[in-house]
PDB file of C-alpha atoms in Angstrom:
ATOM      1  CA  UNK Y   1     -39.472  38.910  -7.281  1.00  0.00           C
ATOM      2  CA  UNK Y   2     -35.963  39.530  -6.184  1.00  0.00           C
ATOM      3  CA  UNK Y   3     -34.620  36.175  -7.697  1.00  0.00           C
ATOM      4  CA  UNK Y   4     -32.289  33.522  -5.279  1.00  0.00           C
ATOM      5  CA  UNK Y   5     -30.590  34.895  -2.489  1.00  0.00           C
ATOM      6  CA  UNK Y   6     -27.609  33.135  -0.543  1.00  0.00           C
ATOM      7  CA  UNK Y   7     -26.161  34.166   2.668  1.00  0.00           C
ATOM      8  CA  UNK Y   8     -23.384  34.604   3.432  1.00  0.00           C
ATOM      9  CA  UNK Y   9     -21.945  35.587   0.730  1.00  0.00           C
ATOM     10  CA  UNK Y  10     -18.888  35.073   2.014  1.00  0.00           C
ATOM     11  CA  UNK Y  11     -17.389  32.533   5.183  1.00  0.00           C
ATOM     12  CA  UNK Y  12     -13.941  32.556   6.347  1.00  0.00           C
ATOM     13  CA  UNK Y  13     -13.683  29.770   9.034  1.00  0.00           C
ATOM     14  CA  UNK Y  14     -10.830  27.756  10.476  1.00  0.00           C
ATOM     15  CA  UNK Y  15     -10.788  24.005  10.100  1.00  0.00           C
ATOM     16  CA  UNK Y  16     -12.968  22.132  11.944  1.00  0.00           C
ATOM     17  CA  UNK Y  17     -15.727  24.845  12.640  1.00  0.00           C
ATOM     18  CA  UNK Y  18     -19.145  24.074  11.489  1.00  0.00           C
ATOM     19  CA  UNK Y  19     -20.823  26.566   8.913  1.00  0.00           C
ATOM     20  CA  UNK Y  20     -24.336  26.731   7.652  1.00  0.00           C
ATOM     21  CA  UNK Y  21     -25.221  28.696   4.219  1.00  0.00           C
ATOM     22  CA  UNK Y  22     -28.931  30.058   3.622  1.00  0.00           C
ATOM     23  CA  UNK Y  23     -30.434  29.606   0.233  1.00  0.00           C
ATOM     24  CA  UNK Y  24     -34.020  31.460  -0.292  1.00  0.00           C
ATOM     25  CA  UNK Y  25     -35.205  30.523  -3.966  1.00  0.00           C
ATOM     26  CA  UNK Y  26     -37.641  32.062  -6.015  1.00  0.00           C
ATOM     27  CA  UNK Y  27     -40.998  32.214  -4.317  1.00  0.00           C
ATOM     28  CA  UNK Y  28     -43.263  29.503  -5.791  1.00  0.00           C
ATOM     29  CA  UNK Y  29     -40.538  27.874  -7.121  1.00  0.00           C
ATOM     30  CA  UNK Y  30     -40.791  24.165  -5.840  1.00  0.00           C
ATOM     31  CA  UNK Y  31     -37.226  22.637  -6.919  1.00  0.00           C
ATOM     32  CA  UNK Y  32     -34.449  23.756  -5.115  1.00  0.00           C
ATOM     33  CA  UNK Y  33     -30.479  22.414  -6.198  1.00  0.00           C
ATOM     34  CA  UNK Y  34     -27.202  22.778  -4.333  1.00  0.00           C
ATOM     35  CA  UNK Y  35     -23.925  23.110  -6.346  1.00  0.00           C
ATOM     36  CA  UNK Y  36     -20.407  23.430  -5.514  1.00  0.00           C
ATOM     37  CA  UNK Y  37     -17.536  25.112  -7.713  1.00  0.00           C
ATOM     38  CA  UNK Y  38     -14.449  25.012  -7.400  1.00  0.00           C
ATOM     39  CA  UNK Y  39     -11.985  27.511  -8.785  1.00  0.00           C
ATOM     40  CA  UNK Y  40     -11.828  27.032 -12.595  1.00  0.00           C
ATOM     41  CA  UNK Y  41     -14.390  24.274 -12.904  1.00  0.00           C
ATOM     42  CA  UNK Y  42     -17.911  23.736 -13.527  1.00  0.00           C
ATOM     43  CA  UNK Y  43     -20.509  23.384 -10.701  1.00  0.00           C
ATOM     44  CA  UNK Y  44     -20.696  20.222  -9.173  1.00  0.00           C
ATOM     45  CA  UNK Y  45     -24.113  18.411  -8.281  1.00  0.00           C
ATOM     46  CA  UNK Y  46     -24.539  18.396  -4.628  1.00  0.00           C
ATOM     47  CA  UNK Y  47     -28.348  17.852  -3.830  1.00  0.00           C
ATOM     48  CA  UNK Y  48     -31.893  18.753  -4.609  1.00  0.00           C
ATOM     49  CA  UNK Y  49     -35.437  19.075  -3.131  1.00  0.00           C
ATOM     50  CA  UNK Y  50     -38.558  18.963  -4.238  1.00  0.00           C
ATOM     51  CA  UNK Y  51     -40.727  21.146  -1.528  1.00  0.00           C
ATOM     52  CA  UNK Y  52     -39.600  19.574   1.291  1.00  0.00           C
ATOM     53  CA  UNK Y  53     -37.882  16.423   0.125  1.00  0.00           C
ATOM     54  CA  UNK Y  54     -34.682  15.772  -0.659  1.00  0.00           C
ATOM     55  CA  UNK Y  55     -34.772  13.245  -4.046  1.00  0.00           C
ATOM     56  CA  UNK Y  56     -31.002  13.220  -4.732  1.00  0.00           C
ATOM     57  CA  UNK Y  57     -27.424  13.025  -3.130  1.00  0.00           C
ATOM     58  CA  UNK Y  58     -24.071  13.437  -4.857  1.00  0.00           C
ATOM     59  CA  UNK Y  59     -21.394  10.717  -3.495  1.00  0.00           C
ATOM     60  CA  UNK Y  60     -19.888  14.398  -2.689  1.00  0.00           C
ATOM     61  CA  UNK Y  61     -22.056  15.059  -0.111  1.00  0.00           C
ATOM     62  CA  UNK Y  62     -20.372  13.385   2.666  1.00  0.00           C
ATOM     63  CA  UNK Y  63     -21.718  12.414   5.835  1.00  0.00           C
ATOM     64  CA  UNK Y  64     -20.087  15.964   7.302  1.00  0.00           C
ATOM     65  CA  UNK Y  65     -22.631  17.933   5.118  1.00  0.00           C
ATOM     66  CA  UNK Y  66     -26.454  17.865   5.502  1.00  0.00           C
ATOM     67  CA  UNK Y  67     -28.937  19.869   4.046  1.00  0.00           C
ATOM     68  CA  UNK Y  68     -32.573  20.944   5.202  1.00  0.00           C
ATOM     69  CA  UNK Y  69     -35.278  22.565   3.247  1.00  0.00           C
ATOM     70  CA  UNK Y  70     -37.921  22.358   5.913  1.00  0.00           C
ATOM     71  CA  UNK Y  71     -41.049  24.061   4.903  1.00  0.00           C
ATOM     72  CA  UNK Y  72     -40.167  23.647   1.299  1.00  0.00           C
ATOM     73  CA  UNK Y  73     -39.097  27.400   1.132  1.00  0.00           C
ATOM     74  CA  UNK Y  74     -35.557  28.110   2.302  1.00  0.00           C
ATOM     75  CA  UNK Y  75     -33.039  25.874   2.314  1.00  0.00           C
ATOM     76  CA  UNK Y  76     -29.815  25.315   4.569  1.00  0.00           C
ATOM     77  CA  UNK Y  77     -26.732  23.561   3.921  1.00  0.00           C
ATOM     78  CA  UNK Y  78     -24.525  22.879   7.274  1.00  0.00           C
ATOM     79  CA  UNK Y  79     -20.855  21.343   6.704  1.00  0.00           C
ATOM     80  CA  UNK Y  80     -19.684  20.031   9.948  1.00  0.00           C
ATOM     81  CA  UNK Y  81     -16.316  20.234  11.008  1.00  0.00           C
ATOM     82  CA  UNK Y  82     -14.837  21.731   8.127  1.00  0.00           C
ATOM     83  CA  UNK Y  83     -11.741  20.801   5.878  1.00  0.00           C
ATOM     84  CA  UNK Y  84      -9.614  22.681   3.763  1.00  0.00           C
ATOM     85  CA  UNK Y  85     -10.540  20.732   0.845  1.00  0.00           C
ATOM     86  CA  UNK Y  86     -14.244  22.470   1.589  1.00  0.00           C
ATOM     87  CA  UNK Y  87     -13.140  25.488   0.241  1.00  0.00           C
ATOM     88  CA  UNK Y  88     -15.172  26.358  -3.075  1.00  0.00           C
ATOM     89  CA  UNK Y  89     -18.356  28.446  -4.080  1.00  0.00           C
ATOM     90  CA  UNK Y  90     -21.693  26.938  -3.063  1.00  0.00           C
ATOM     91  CA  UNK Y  91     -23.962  27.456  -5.536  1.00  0.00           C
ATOM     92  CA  UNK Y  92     -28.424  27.438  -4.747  1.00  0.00           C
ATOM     93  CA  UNK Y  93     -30.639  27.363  -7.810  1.00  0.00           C
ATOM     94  CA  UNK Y  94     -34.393  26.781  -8.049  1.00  0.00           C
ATOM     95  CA  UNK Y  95     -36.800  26.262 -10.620  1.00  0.00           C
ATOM     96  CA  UNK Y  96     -40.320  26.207 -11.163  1.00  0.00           C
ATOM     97  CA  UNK Y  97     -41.343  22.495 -12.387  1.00  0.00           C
ATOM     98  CA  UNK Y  98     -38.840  19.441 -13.369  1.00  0.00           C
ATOM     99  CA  UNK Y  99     -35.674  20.538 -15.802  1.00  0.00           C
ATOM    100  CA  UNK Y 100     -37.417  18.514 -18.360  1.00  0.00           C
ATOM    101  CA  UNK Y 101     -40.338  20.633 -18.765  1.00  0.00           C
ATOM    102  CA  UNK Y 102     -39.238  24.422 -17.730  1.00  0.00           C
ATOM    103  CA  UNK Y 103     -35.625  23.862 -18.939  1.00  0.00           C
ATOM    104  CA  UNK Y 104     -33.424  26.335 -16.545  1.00  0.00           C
ATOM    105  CA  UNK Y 105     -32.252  27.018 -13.444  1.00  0.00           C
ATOM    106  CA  UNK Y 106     -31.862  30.086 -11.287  1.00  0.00           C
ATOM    107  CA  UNK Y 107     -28.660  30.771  -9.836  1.00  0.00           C
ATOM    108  CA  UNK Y 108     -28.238  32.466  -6.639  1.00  0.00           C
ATOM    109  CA  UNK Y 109     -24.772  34.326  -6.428  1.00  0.00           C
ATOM    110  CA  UNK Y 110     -23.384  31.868  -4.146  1.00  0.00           C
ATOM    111  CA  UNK Y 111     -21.653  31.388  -0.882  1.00  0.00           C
ATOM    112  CA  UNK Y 112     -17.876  32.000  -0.860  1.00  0.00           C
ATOM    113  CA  UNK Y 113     -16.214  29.915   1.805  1.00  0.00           C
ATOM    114  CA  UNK Y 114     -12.661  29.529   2.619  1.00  0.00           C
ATOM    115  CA  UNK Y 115     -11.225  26.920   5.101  1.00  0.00           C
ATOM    116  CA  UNK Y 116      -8.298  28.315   6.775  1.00  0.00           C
TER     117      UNK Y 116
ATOM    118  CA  UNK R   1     -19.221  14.316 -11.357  1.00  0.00           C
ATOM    119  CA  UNK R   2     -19.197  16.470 -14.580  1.00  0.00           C
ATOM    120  CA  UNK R   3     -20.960  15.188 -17.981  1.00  0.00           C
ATOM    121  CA  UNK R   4     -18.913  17.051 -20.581  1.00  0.00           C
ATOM    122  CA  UNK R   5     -15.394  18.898 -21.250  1.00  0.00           C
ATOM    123  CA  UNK R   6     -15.807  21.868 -23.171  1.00  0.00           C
ATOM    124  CA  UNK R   7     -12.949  23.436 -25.181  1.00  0.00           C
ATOM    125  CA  UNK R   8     -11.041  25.662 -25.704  1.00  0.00           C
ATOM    126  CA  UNK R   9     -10.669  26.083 -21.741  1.00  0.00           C
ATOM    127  CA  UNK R  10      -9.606  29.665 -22.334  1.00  0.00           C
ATOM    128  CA  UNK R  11     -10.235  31.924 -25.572  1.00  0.00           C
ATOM    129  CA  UNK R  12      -8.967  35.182 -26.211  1.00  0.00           C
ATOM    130  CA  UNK R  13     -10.460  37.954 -28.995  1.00  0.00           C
ATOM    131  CA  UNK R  14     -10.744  40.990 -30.350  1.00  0.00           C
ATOM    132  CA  UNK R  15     -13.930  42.900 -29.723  1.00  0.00           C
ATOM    133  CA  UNK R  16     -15.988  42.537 -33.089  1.00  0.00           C
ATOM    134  CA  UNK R  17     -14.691  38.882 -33.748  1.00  0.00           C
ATOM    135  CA  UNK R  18     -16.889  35.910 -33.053  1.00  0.00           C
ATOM    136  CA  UNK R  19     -16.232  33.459 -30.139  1.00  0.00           C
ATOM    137  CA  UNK R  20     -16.857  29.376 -30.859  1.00  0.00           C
ATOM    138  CA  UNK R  21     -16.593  26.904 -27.511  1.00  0.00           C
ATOM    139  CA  UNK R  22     -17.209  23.733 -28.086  1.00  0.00           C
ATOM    140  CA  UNK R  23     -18.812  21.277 -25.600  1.00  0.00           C
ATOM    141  CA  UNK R  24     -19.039  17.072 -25.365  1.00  0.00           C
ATOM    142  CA  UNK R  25     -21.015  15.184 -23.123  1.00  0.00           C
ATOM    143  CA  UNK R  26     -21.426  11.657 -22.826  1.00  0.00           C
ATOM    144  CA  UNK R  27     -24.475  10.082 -22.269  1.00  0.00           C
ATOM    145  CA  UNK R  28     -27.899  10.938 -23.822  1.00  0.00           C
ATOM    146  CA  UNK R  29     -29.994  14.240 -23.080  1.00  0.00           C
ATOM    147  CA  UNK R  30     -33.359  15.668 -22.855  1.00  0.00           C
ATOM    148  CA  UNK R  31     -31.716  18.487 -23.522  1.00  0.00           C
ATOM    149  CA  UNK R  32     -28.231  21.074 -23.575  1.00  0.00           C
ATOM    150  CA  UNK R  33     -28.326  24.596 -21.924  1.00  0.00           C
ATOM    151  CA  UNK R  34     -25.513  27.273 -21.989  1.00  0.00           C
ATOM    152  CA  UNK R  35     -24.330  29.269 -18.990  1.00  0.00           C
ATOM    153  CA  UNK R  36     -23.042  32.185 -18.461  1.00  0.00           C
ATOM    154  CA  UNK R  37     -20.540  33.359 -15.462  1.00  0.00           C
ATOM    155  CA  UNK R  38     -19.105  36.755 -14.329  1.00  0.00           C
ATOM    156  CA  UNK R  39     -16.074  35.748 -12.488  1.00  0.00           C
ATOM    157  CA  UNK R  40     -17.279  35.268  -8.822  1.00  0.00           C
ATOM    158  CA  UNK R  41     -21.022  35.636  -9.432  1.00  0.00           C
ATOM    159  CA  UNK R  42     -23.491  33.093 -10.017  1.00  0.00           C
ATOM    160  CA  UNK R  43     -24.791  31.433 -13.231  1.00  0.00           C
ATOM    161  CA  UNK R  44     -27.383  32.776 -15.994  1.00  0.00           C
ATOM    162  CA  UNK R  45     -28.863  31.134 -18.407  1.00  0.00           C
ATOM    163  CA  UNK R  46     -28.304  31.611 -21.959  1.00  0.00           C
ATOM    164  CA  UNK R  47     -30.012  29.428 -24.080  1.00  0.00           C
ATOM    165  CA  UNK R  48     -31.399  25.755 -24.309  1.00  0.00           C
ATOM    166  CA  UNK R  49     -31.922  23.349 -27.196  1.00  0.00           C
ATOM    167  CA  UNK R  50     -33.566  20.289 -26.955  1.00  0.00           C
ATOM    168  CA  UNK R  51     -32.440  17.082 -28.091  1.00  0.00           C
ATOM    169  CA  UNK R  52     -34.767  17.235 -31.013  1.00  0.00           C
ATOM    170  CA  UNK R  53     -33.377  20.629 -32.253  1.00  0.00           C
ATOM    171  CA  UNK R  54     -30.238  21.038 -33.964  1.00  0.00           C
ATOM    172  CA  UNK R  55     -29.521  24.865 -34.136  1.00  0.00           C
ATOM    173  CA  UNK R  56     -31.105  27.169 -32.264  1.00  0.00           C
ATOM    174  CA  UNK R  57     -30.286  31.533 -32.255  1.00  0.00           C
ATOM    175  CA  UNK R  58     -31.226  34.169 -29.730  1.00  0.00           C
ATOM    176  CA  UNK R  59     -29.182  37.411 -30.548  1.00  0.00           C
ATOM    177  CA  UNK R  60     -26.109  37.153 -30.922  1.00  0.00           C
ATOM    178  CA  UNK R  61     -25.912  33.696 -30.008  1.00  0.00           C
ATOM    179  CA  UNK R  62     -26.027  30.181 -32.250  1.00  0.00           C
ATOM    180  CA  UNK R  63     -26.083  27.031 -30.480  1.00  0.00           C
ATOM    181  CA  UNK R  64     -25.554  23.427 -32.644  1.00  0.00           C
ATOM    182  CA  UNK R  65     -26.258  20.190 -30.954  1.00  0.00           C
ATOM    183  CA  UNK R  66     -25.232  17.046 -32.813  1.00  0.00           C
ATOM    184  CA  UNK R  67     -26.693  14.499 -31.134  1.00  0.00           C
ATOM    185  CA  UNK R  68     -24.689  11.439 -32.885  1.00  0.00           C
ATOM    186  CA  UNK R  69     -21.618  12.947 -32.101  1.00  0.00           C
ATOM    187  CA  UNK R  70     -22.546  14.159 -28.451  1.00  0.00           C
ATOM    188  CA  UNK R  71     -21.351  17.474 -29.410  1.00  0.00           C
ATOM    189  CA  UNK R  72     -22.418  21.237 -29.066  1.00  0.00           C
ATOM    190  CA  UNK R  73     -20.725  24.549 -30.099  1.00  0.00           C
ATOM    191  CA  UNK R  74     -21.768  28.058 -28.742  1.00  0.00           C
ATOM    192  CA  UNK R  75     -21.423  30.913 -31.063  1.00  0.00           C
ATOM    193  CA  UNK R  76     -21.084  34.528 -29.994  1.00  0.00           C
ATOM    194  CA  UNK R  77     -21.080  37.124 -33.164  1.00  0.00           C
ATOM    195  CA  UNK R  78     -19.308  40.044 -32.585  1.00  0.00           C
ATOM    196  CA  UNK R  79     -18.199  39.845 -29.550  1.00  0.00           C
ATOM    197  CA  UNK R  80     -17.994  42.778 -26.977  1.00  0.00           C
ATOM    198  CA  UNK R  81     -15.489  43.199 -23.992  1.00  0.00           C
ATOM    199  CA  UNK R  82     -18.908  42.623 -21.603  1.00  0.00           C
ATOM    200  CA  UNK R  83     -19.429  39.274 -22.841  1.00  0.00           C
ATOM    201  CA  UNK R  84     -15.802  38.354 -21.088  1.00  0.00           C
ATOM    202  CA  UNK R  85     -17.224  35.632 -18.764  1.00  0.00           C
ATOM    203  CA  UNK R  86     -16.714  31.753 -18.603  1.00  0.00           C
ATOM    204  CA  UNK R  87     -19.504  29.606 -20.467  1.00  0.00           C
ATOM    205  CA  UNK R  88     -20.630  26.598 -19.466  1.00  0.00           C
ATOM    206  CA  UNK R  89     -23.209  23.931 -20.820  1.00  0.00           C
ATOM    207  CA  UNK R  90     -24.938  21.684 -18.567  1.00  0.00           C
ATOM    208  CA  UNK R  91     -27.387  18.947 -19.755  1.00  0.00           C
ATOM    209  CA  UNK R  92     -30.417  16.995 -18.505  1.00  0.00           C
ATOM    210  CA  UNK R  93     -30.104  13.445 -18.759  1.00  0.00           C
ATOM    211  CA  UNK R  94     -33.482  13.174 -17.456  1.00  0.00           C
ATOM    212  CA  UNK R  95     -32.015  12.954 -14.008  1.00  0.00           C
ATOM    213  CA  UNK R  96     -34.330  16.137 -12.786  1.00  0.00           C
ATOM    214  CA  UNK R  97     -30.763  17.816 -12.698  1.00  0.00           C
ATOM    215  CA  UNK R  98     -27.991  19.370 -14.639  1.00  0.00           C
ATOM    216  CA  UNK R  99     -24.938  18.094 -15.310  1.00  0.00           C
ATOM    217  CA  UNK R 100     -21.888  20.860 -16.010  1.00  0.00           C
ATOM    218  CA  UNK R 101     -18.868  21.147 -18.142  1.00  0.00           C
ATOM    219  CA  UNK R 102     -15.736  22.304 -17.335  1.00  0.00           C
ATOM    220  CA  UNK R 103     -16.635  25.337 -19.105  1.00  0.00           C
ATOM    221  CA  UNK R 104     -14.636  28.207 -21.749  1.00  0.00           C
ATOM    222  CA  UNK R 105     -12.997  31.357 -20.364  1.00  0.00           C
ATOM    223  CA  UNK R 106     -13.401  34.058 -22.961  1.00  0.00           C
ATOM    224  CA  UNK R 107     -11.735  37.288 -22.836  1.00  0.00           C
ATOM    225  CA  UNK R 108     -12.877  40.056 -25.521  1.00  0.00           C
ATOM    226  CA  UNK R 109     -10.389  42.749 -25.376  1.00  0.00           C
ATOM    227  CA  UNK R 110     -11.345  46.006 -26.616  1.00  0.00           C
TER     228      UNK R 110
END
């Protein structure tokens, strides 16, 4: 098990470009979490599946993000036309069963993007 | 949105001294986890202590949860200039998700 895997790890775009980031979680793991970070604060809840559904949205998702875990393996998050203000670490986590039960989550190394 | 403020924001120390951060959140929990950070990398877990728990050690580390006060400390004995890293805790307000601090830079110099 190679643990959560994000790609890119890093995205320099301009404004308004569209980006997507990859998340592949930990096989068999069925909960799969967004984050965001920016610099010198804590992650911020974006989203979360379970499998294939999507349970939860932040308020900070807007309407310019979307995010896809089709098959209930790998997930995608897409930010349409991009703003500077997008710039931060995007975080992917997964774990096994519901926080309440198994207690952590796994932390991908995240996706560096920078709005120019 | 983030649950908690955690303080100091930044510590500095000697290697061999011991490192407290402090942590408040604000609503009730299922439980309170620690974090760990390498600057630019991603998170790893420390330690978790349920709501039912009020200290907790793995290693080096202590953890205290006051639940009446909505208040836990991390404590690192003898620190070493790898543990320099920001700490986070996050808790479970029985949401299905966490909910992070604003977490502690520490900085063990050797």
């Amino acid at each position: 098990d190679t643990g959560v895997s994000q790609d890119p790890r890093h995205k320099i775009t301009k404004r308004g470009q569209n980006v997507t980031f990859r998340c592949d979680p930990i096989s068999e793991h069925n909960r799969l979490y967004w984050y965001r970070q920016t610099l010198g604060q804590g992650p911020e809840f974006l989203t979360y599946f379970q499998n294939e559904a999507q349970l939860e949205k932040s308020r900070l998702l807007s309407d310019r993000f979307s995010a896809e875990r089709p098959k209930g393996s790998f997930s995608t998050l897409e930010i349409q036309r991009t703003e500077q203000g997008d710039s931060a670490m995007y975080l992917c986590a997964s774990s096994p069963n519901t926080i309440s039960n198994t207690g952590e989550l796994f932390f991908g190394e995240g996706s560096r993007l920078t709005v120019l | 949105s983030q649950q908690g403020e955690e303080d100091p924001q930044a510590l500095s120390i000697q290697e061999g001294e011991n490192a407290t951060m402090n942590c408040s959140y604000k609503t009730s929990i299922n439980n309170l986890q620690w974090y760990r950070q390498n600057s630019g990398r991603g998170l790893v877990h420390l330690i978790l202590i349920r709501s039912n728990e009020r200290e907790k050690h793995s290693g080096r580390l202590r953890v205290t949860l006051d639940t009446s006060k909505k208040s836990s400390s991390l404590l690192i004995t003898a620190s070493r200039a790898a543990d320099t890293a920001s700490y986070f805790c996050a808790t479970d307000d029985n949401t299905d998700k966490l909910i992070f601090g604003t977490g502690t830079r520490l900085q063990v110099f050797p």
